[in-house]
Short mmCIF file of C-alpha atoms in Angstrom, two decimals:
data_model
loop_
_atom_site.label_atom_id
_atom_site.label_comp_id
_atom_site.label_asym_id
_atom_site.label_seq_id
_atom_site.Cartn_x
_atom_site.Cartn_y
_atom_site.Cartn_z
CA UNK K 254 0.00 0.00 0.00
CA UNK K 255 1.46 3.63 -1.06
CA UNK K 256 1.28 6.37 1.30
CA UNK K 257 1.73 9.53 0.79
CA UNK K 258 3.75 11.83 3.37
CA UNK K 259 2.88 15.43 2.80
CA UNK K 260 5.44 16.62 5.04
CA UNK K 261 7.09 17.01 8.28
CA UNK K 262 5.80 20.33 8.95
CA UNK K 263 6.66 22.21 12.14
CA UNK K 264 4.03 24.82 13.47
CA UNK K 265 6.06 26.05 16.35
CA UNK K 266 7.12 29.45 16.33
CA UNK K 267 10.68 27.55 16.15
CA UNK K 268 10.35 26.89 12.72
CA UNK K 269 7.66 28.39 10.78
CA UNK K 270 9.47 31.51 8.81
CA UNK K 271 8.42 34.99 10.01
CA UNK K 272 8.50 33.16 13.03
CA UNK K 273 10.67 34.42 16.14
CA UNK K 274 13.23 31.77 16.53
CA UNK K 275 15.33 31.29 20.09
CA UNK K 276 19.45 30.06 19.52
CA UNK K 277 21.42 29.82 22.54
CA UNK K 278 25.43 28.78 20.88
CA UNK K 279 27.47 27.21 23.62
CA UNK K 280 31.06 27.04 22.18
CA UNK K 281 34.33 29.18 21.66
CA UNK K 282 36.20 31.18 19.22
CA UNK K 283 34.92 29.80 16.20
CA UNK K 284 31.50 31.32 17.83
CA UNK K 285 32.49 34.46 18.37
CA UNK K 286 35.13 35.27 15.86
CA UNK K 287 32.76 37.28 12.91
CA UNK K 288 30.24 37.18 15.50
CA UNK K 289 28.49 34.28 13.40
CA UNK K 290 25.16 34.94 15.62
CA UNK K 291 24.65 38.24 14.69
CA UNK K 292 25.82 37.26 10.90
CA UNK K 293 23.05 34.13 11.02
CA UNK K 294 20.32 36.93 12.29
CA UNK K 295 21.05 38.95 9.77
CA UNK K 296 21.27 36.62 7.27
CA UNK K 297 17.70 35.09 8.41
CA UNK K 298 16.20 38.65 8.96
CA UNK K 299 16.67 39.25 5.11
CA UNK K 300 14.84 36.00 4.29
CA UNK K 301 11.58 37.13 6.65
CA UNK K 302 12.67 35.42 9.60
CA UNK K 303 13.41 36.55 13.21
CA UNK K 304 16.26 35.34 15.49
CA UNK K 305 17.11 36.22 18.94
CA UNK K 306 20.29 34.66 20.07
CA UNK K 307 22.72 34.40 23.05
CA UNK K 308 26.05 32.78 23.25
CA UNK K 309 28.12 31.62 25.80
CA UNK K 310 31.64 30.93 24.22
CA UNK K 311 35.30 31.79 26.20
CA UNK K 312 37.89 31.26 24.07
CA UNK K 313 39.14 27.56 23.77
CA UNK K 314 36.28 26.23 26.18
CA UNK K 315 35.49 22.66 26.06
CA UNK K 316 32.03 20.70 26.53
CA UNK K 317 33.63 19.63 30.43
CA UNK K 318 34.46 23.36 31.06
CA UNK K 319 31.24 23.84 29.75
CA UNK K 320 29.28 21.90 32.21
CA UNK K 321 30.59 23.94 34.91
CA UNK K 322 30.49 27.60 33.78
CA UNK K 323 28.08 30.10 35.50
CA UNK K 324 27.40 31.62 31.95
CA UNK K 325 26.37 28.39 30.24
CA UNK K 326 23.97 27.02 33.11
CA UNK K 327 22.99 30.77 33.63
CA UNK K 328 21.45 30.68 30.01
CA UNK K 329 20.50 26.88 30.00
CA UNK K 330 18.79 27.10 32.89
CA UNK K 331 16.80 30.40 31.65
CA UNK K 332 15.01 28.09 29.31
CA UNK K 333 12.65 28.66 26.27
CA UNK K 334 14.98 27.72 23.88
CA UNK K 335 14.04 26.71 20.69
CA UNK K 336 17.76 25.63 19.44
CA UNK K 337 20.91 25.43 21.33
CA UNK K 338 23.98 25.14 19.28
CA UNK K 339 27.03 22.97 20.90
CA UNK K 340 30.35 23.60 19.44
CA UNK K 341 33.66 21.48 20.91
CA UNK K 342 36.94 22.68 21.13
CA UNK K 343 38.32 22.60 17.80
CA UNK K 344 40.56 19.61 18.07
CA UNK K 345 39.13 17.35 20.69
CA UNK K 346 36.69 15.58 18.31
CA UNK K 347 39.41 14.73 16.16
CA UNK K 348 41.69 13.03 19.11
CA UNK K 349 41.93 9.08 19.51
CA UNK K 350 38.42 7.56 19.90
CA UNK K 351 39.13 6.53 23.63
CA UNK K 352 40.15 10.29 24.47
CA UNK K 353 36.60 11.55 22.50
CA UNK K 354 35.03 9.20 24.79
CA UNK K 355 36.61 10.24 27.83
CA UNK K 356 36.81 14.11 27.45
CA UNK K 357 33.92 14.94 24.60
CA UNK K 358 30.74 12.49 24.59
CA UNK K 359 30.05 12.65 28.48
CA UNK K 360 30.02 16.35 28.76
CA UNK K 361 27.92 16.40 25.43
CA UNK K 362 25.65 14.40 26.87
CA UNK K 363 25.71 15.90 30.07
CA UNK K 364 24.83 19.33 28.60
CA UNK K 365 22.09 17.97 26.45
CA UNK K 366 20.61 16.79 29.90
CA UNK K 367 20.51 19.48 31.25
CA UNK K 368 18.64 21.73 28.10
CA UNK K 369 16.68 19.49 28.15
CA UNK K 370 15.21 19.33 31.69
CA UNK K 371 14.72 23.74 31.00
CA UNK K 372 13.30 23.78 27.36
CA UNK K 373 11.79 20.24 26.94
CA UNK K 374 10.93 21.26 22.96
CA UNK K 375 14.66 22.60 22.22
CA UNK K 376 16.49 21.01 19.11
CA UNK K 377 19.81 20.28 20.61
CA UNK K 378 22.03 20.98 17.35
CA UNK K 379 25.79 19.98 17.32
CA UNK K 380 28.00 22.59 15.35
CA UNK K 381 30.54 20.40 13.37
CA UNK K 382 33.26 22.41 12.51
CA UNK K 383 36.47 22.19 10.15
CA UNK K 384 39.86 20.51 10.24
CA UNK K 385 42.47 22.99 10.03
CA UNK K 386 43.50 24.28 6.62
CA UNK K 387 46.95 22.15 6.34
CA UNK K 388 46.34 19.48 9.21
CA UNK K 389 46.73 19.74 13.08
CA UNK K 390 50.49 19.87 13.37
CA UNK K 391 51.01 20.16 17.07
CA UNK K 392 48.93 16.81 17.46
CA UNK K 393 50.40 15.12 14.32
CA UNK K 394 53.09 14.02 15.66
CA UNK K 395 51.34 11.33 18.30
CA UNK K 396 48.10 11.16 16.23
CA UNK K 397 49.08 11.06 12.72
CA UNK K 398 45.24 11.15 11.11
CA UNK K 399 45.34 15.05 11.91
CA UNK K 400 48.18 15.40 10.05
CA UNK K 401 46.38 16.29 6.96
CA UNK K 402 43.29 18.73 6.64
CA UNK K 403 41.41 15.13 5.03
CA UNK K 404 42.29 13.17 7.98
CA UNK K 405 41.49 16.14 10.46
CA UNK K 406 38.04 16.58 8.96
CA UNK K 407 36.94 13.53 8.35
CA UNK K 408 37.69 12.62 12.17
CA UNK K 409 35.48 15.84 12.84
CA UNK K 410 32.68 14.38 10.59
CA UNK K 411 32.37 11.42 12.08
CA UNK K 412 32.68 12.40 16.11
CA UNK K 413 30.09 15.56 15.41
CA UNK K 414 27.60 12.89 13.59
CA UNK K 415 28.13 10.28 16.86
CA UNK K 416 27.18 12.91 19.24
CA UNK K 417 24.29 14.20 17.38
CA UNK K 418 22.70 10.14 17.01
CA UNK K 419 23.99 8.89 20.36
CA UNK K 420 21.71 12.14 22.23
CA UNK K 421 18.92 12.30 19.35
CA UNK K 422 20.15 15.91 17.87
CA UNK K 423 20.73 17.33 15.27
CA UNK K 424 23.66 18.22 13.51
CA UNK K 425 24.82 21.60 11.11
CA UNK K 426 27.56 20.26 8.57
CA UNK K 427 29.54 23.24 8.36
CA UNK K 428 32.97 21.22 8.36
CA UNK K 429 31.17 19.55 5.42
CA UNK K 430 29.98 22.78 3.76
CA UNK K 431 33.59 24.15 3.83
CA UNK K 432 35.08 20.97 1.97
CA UNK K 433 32.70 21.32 -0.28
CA UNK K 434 33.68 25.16 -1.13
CA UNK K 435 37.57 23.94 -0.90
CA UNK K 436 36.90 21.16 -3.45
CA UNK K 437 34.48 23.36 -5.09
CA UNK K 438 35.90 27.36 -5.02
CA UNK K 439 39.43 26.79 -3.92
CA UNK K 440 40.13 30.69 -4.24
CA UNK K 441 37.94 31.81 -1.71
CA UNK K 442 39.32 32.20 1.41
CA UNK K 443 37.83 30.44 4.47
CA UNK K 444 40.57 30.55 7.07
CA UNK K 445 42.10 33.65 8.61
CA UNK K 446 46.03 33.76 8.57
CA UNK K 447 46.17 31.14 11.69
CA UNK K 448 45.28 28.38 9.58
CA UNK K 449 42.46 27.72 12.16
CA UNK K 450 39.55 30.41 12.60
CA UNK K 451 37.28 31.71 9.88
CA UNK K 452 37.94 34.59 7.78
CA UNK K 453 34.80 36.30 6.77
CA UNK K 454 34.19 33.99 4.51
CA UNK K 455 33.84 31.35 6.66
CA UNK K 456 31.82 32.50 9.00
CA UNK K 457 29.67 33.70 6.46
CA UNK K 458 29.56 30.08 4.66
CA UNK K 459 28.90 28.76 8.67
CA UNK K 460 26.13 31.18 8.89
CA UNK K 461 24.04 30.03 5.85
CA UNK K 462 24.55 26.40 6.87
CA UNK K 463 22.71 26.93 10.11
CA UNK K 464 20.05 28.67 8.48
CA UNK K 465 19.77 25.52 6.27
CA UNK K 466 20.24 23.51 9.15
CA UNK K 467 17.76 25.21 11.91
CA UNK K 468 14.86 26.37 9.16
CA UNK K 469 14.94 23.81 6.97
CA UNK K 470 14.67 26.26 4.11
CA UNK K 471 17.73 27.30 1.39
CA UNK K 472 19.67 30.77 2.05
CA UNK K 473 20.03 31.39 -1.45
CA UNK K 474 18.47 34.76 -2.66
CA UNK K 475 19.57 36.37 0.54
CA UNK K 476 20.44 40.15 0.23
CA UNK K 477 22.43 40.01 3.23
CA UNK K 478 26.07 39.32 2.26
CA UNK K 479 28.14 40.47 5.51
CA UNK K 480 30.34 42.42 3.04
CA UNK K 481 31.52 39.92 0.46
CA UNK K 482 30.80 40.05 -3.00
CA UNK K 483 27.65 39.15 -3.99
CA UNK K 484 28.98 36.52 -6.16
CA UNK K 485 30.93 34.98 -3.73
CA UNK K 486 28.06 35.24 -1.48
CA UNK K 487 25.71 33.67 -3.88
CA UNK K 488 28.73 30.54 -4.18
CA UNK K 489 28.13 30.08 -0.38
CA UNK K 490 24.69 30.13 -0.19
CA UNK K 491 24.15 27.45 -2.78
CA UNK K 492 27.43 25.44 -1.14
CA UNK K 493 25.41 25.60 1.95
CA UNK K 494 22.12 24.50 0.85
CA UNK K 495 22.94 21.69 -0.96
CA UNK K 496 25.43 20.43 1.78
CA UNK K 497 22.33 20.55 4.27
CA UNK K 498 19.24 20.40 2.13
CA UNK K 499 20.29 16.80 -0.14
CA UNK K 500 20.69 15.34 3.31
CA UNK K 501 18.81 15.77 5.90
CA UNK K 502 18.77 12.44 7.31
CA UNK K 503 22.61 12.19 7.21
CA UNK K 504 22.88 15.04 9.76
CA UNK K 505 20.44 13.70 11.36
CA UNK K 506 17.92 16.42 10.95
CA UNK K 507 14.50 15.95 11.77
CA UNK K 508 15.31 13.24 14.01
CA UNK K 509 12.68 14.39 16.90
CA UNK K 510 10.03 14.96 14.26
CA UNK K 511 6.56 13.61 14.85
CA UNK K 512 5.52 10.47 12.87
CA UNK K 513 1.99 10.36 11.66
CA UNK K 514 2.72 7.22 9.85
CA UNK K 515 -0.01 4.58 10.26
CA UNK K 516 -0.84 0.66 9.73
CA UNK K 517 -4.56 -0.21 9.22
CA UNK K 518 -6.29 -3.57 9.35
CA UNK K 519 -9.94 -4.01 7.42
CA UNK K 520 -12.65 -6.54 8.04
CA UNK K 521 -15.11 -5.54 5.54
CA UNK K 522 -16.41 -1.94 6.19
CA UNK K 523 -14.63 -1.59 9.34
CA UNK K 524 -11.32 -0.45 9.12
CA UNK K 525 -8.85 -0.22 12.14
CA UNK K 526 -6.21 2.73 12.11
CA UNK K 527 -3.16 2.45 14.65
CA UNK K 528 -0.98 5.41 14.77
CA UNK K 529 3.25 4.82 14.90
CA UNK K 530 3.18 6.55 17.93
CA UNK K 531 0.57 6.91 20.23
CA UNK K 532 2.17 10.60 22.15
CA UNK K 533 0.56 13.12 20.91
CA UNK K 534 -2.89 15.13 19.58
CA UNK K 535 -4.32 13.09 16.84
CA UNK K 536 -6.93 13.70 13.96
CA UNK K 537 -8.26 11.31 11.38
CA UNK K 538 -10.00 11.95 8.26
CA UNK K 539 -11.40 9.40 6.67
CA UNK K 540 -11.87 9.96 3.00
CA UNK K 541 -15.86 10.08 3.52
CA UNK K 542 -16.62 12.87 5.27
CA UNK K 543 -15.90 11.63 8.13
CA UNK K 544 -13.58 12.64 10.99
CA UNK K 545 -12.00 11.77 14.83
CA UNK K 546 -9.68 12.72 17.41
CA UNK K 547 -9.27 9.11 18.86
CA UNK K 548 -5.71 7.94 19.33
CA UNK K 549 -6.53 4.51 18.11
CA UNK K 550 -10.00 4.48 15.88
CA UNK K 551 -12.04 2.42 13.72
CA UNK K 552 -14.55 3.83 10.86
CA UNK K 553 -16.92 1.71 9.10
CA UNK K 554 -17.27 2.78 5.27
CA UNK K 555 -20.50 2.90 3.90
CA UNK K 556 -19.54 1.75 0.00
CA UNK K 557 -16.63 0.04 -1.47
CA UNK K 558 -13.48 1.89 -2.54
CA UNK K 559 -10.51 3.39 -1.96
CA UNK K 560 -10.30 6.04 0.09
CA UNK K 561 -7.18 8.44 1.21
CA UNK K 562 -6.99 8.67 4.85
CA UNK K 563 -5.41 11.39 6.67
CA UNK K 564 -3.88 11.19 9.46
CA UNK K 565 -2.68 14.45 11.51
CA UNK K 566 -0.54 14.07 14.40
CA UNK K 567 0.67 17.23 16.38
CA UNK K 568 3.36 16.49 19.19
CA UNK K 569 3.34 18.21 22.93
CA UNK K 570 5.98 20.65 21.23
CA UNK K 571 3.11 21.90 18.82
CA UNK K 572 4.70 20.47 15.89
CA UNK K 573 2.65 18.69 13.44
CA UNK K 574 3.41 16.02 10.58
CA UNK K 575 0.77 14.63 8.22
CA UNK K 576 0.53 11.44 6.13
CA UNK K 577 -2.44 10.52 3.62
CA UNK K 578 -2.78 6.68 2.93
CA UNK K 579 -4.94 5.45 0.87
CA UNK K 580 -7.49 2.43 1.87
CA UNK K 581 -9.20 -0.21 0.04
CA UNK K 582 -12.61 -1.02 1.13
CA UNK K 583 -14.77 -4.16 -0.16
CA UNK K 584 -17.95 -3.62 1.24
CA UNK K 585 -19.10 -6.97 -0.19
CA UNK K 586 -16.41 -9.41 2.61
CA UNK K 587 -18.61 -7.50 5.58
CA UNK K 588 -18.76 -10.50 7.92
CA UNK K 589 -22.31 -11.73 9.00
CA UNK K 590 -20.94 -12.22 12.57
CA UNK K 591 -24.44 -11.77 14.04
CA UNK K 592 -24.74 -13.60 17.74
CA UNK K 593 -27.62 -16.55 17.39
CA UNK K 594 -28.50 -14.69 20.43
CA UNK K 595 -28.98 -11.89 19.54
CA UNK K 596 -31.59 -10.39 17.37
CA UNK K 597 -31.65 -7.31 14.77
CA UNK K 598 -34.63 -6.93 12.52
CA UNK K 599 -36.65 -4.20 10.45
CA UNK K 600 -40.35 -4.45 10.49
CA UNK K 601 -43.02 -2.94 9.82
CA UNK K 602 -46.23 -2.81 12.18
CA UNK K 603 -48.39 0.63 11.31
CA UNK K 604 -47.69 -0.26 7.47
CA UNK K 605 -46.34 3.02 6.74
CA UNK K 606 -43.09 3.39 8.53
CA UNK K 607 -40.19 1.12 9.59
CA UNK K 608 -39.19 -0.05 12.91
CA UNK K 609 -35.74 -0.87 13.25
CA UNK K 610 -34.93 -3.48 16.63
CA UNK K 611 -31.80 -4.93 18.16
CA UNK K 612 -31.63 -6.42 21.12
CA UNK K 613 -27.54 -7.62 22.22
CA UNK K 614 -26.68 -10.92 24.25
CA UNK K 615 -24.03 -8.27 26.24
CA UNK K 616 -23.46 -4.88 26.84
CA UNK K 617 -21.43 -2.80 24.68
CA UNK K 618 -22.15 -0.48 22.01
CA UNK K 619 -24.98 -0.74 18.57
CA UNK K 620 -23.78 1.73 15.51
CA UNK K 621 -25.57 1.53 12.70
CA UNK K 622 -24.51 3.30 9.03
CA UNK K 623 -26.05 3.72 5.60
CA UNK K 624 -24.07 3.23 1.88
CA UNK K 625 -23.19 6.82 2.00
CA UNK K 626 -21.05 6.37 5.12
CA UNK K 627 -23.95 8.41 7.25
CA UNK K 628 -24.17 7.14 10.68
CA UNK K 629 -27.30 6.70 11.90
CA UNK K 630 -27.28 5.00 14.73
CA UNK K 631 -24.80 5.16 17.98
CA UNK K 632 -25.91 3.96 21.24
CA UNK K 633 -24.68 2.16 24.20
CA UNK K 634 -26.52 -0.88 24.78
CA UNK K 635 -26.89 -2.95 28.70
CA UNK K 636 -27.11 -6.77 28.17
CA UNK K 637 -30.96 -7.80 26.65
CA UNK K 638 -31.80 -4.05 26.30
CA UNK K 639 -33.85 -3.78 22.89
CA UNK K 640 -32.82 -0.73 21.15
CA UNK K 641 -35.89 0.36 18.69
CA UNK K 642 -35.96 3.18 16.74
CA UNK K 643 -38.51 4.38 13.67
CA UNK K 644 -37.00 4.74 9.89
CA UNK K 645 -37.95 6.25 6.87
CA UNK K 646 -35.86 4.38 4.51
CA UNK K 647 -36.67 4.06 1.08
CA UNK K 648 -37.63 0.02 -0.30
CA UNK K 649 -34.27 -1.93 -0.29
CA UNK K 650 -32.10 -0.11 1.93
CA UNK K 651 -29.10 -1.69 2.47
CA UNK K 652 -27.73 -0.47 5.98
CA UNK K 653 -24.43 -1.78 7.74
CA UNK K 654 -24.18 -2.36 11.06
CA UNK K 655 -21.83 -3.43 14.02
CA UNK K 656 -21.95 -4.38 17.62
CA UNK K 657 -18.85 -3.66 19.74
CA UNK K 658 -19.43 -5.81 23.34
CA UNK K 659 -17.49 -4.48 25.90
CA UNK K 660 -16.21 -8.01 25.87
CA UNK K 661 -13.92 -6.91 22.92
CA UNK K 662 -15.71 -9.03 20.61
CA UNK K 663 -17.19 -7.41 17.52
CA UNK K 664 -20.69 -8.46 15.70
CA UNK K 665 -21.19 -7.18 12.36
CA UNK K 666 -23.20 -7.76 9.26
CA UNK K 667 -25.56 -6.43 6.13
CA UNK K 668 -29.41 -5.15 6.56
CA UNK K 669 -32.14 -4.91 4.45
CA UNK K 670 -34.82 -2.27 5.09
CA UNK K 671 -38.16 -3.94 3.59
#
């Protein structure tokens, strides 16, 4: 069966453009050096959208120092954060995997904790930087990968993309987004004379892949340029979306998305619909008219065919995803799973109109529905309690009804109106 997602939409003021948009960046130098927050809000400000931002970054600060500094738990702890940007020291990601583990992923993890606990709906987002622009050669020596600006970044890569799926984040590929402009525009410089920071290019390239990254949306068209060239500006824009925007899923972004995906199980008219995950608001549309707000719902279809179902799930973060899915309904395998016991006729005793009775073996509940999917009948029903109600049904109605005992067990079947 095909199904159709219409998209993962977000409705949160996080995400929606003209939006305001809260970014906490909890980092160093490579933070603060351009100031890439105020470059990214004005960057996003000429595409319609509003940032406010705060940063806590001393120069050279690691993820451990980071756990204990006043700043950092000063602005974690405010809260009402709808991003919060986590940038390593520079090298540490790129050391041997049992010193990443020692000195990087707790204190990662440890700080995602903690955001977490004050803004419950914040997208952590890690901020994977660069390898320097000729290797690390203080650390080459004893860790010969970082001898090279390859081996340097590619460590990077992979240790940014392990924090963001080991503590369900997300992560901005601006290491990746610079390789891509050094394979791509060699002549535009990135790094300032130290080999290490950003010239204003960089930051400028860093800035439009968080906007890609956080939005979801391209930076290309952007009047702001931070003082390059517009051409050169244009180069980095389109760098930066296509590092981000071609894929999503291998930065993990999108990774705390609702799901509105559903599996559905027919018996006849009745169809079942189980949501992927039951968290959440959820609303059903049937393809008939007919709606619901049940978590887990059944519909009984009044005439064979295929109908799209849609399925709207919005998650406690106000952030909604939608998925239409198409069902196949054969009216004509409706089970006649009528109780001997019980009894459910039409007659017709003043000659003129029709009576329609039902009277269960149990308790439980007696819904009745025409070919057109119009319910006419919904009641609760106590064990031997005759339900009876008067019709005015046109000769050879055919009517479709089911009994749900409170026992679980489901009667259903076909009627005739005389």
């Amino acid at each position: 069966m095909r199904s159709l997602l219409l998209s993962t939409l977000f409705v949160s003021a996080s995400v929606l453009s003209g939006q305001t948009t809260r970014v906490l960046f909890i980092g160093n130098s490579y933070v603060y050096t351009n100031d890439l927050p105020g470059k990214l809000t004005q960057l996003a400000l000429s595409l319609g959208d509003t940032l406010v931002t705060a940063s806590s970054t001393p120069g050279g600060h690691t993820f451990q120092q980071h756990t204990t500094n006043t700043t950092t738990q000063q602005f974690i702890d405010q809260g009402d954060w709808d991003f919060v940007a986590l940038q390593e020291q520079s090298q540490i990601p790129s050391f041997p995997i049992s010193q990443v583990q020692s000195d990087c992923f707790p204190f990662a993890a440890e700080l995602i904790d903690s955001i977490r606990v004050h803004s419950p709906c914040a997208e952590p987002v890690f901020y994977m930087t660069w390898g320097r622009q000729n290797g690390d050669a203080g650390n080459c020596p004893n860790w010969p990968p970082v001898c090279t600006y390859e081996g340097m970044n590619e460590l990077l890569r992979e240790r940014y993309l392990q924090m963001a799926v080991d503590n369900s984040a997300s992560c901005a590929p601006v290491g990746m987004a610079w390789k891509h402009t050094r394979d791509q525009q060699p002549t535009i410089a990135l790094y300032s004379a130290d080999e290490s920071h950003p010239a204003l290019a960089g930051t400028y390239l860093t800035a439009c892949t968080f906007y890609a990254t956080l939005f979801r949306q391209s930076p290309v068209g952007s009047t702001y340029t931070a003082g390059l060239d517009p051409a050169t500006a244009a180069l980095l824009q389109n760098i930066a979306a296509s590092t981000v925007l071609d894929s999503l899923s291998t930065w993990n972004i999108g990774v705390n998305d609702p799901d509105a995906s559903f599996t559905s199980t027919s018996a006849g008219a009745v169809v079942s619909f189980t949501p992927g995950t039951a968290a959440g608001t959820h609303t059903w549309f049937f393809g008939d008219g007919s709606s619901d707000n049940s978590t887990v719902t059944s519909h009984t279809y009044g005439q064979s065919g295929v109908y799209d179902v849609m399925h709207i799930l919005t998650d406690v973060c106000g952030r909604v995803d939608t998925v239409i899915t198409p069902v196949n309904v054969v009216i004509s395998s409706v089970p006649e799973t009528g109780s001997s016991e019980m009894s459910i006729a039409f007659g017709r005793p003043n000659m003129v109109r029709d009576i329609l009775s039902f009277t269960p073996d149990r308790s439980g509940r007696f819904d009745v529905w025409n070919l057109s999917g119009q319910q006419f009948v919904s009641e609760p029903l106590g064990m031997v309690q005759t339900y009876q109600r008067w019709c005015d049904l046109p000769a050879n109605t055919v009517l479709f009804w089911r009994f749900t005992g409170e026992d679980g067990v489901i009667d259903s079947g076909r009627l005739l109106a005389p």
